[in-house]
Short mmCIF file of C-alpha atoms in Angstrom, two decimals:
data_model
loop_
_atom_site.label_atom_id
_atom_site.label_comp_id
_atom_site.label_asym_id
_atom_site.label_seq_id
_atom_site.Cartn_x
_atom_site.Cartn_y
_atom_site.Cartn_z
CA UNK O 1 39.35 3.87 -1.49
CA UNK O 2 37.25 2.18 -3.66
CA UNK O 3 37.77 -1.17 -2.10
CA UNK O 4 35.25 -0.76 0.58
CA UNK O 5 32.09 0.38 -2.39
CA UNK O 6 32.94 -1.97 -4.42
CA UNK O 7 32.57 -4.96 -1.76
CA UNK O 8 28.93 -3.44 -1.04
CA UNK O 9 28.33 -3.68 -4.84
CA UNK O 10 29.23 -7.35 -4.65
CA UNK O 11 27.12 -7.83 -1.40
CA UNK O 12 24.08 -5.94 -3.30
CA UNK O 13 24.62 -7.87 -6.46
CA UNK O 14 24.16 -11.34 -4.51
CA UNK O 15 20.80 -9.77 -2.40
CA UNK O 16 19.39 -8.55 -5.74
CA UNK O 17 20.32 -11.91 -7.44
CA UNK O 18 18.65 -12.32 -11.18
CA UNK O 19 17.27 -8.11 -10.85
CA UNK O 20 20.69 -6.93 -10.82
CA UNK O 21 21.14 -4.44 -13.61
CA UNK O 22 24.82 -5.06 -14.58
CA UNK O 23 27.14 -1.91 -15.40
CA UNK O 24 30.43 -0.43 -15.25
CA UNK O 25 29.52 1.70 -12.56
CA UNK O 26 31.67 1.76 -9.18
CA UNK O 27 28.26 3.42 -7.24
CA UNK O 28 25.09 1.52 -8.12
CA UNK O 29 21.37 1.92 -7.24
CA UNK O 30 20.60 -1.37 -5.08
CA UNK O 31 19.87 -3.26 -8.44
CA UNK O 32 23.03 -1.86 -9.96
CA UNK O 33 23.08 0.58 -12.63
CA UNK O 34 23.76 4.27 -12.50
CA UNK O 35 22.70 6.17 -10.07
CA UNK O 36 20.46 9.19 -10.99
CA UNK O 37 22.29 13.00 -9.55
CA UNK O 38 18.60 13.94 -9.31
CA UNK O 39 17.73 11.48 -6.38
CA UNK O 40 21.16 12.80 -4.91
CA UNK O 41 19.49 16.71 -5.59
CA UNK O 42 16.66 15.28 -3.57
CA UNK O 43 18.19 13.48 -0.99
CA UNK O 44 20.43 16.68 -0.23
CA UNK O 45 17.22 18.89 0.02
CA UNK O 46 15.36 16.39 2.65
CA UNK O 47 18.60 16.50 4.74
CA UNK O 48 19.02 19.97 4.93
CA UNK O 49 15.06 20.04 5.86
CA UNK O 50 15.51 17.22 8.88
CA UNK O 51 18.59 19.50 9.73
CA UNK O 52 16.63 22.96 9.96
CA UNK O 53 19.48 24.44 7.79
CA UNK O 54 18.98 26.80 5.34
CA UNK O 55 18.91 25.49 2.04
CA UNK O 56 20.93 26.67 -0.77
CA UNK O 57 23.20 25.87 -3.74
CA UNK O 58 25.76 22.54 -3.45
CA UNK O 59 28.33 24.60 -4.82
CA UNK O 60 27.83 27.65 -1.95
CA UNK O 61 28.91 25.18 0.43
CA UNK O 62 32.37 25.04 -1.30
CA UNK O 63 32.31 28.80 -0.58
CA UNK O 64 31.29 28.49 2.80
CA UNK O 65 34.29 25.47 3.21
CA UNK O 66 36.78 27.74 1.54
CA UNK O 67 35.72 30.93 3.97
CA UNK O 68 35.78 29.14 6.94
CA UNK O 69 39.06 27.67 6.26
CA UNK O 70 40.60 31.36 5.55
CA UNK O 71 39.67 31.81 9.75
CA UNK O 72 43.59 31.00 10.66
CA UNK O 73 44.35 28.24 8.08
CA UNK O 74 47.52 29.03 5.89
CA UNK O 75 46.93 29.89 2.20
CA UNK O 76 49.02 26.78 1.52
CA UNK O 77 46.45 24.55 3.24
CA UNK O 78 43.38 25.96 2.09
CA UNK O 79 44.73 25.70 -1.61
CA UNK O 80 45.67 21.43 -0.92
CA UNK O 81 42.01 20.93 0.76
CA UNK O 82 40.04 22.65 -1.47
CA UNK O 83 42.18 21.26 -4.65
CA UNK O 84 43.90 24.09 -6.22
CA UNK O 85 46.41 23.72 -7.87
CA UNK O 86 49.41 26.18 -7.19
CA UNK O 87 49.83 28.08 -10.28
CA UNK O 88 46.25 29.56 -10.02
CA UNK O 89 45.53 29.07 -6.27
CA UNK O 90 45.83 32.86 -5.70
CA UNK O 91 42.84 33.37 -8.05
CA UNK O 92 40.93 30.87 -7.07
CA UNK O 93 41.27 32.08 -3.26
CA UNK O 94 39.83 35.16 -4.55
CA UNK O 95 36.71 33.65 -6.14
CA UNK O 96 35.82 31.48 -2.99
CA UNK O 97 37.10 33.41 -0.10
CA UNK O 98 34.92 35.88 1.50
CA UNK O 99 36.08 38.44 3.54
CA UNK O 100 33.12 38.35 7.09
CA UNK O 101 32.03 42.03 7.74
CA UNK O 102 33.63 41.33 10.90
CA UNK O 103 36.90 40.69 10.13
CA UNK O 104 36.92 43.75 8.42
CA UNK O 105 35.83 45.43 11.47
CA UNK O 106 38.59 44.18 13.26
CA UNK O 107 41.13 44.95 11.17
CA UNK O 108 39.44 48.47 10.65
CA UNK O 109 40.32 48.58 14.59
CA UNK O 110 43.49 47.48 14.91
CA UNK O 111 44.69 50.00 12.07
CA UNK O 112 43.31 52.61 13.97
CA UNK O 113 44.62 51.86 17.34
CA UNK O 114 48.22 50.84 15.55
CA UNK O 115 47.86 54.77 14.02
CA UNK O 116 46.31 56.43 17.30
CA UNK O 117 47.47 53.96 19.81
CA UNK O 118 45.43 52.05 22.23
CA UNK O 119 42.87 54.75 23.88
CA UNK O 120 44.29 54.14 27.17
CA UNK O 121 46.99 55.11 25.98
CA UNK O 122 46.15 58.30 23.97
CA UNK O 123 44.41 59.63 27.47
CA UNK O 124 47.59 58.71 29.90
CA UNK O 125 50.13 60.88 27.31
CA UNK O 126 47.00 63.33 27.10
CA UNK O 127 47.45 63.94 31.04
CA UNK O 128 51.35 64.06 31.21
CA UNK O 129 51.08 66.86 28.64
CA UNK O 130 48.47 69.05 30.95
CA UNK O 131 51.15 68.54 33.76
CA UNK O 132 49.06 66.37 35.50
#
C-alpha cells in the first residue's frame, strides 16, 4: 500500500531537484517535508463547498459511515469496517450507531400490527363475529 506514494515521492523529489526538503515522511508536500493537517482542514472545507454538502465535523462522518452501515449490514461487518475490535465492538456500536426516527417508526408498526394483527385483518374477523 505504500508502494504506489512512495514512487510519487521519488517522482516529486527528482521535479523539485535541489528544493526538496528531505524527511522521513511517507506523504510529503511537493518539496517534501510534512504535510500540514491544517491545509488538509482546508482542503476538506472547499470540497464540501464545490459539493453543496453541508459542512460539519470529520469525525461526524464516521457516525454517519457507522449509521448507514447498521441499514442491513451484520454487526460483525460493521465492527471489521469501522475497526473495532471484538471485545468492545458492542460499545462502540452504541456510541456511533444512530437509531433514524424512521426506523423506529417502523418497528413501532410492525409491533403493533404483530399485537393487533394486520388491519385487514382485524376488520375481516370483526365481520365474521357480527354474522356477516
Amino acid at each position: 500500500m505504500l508502494r504506489s506514494p512512495m514512487e510519487a515521492q521519488a517522482r516529486e523529489r527528482e521535479v523539485a531537484g535541489n528544493l526538496w526538503v528531505e524527511s522521513a515522511y511517507v506523504f510529503t508536500k511537493p518539496l517534501g517535508g510534512p504535510l500540514s493537517p491544517n491545509t488538509d482542514y482546508h482542503d476538506r472545507k472547499h470540497l464540501l463547498e464545490d459539493a453543496a454538502v453541508r459542512d460539519g465535523r470529520l469525525h461526524d462522518a464516521r457516525h454517519t459511515a457507522g449509521t448507514v452501515l447498521m441499514l442491513g449490514v451484520p454487526d460483525r461487518v460493521i465492527d471489521q469496517i469501522m475497526g473495532w475490535e471484538p471485545g468492545g465492538a458492542a460499545r462502540m456500536r452504541a456510541r456511533y450507531l444512530h437509531v433514524p426516527d424512521h426506523l423506529l417508526k417502523e418497528v413501532a408498526q410492525k409491533i403493533g400490527t404483530a399485537i393487533r394483527g394486520a388491519p385487514e385483518a382485524a376488520l375481516v374477523d370483526h365481520d365474521q363475529d357480527n354474522g356477516s
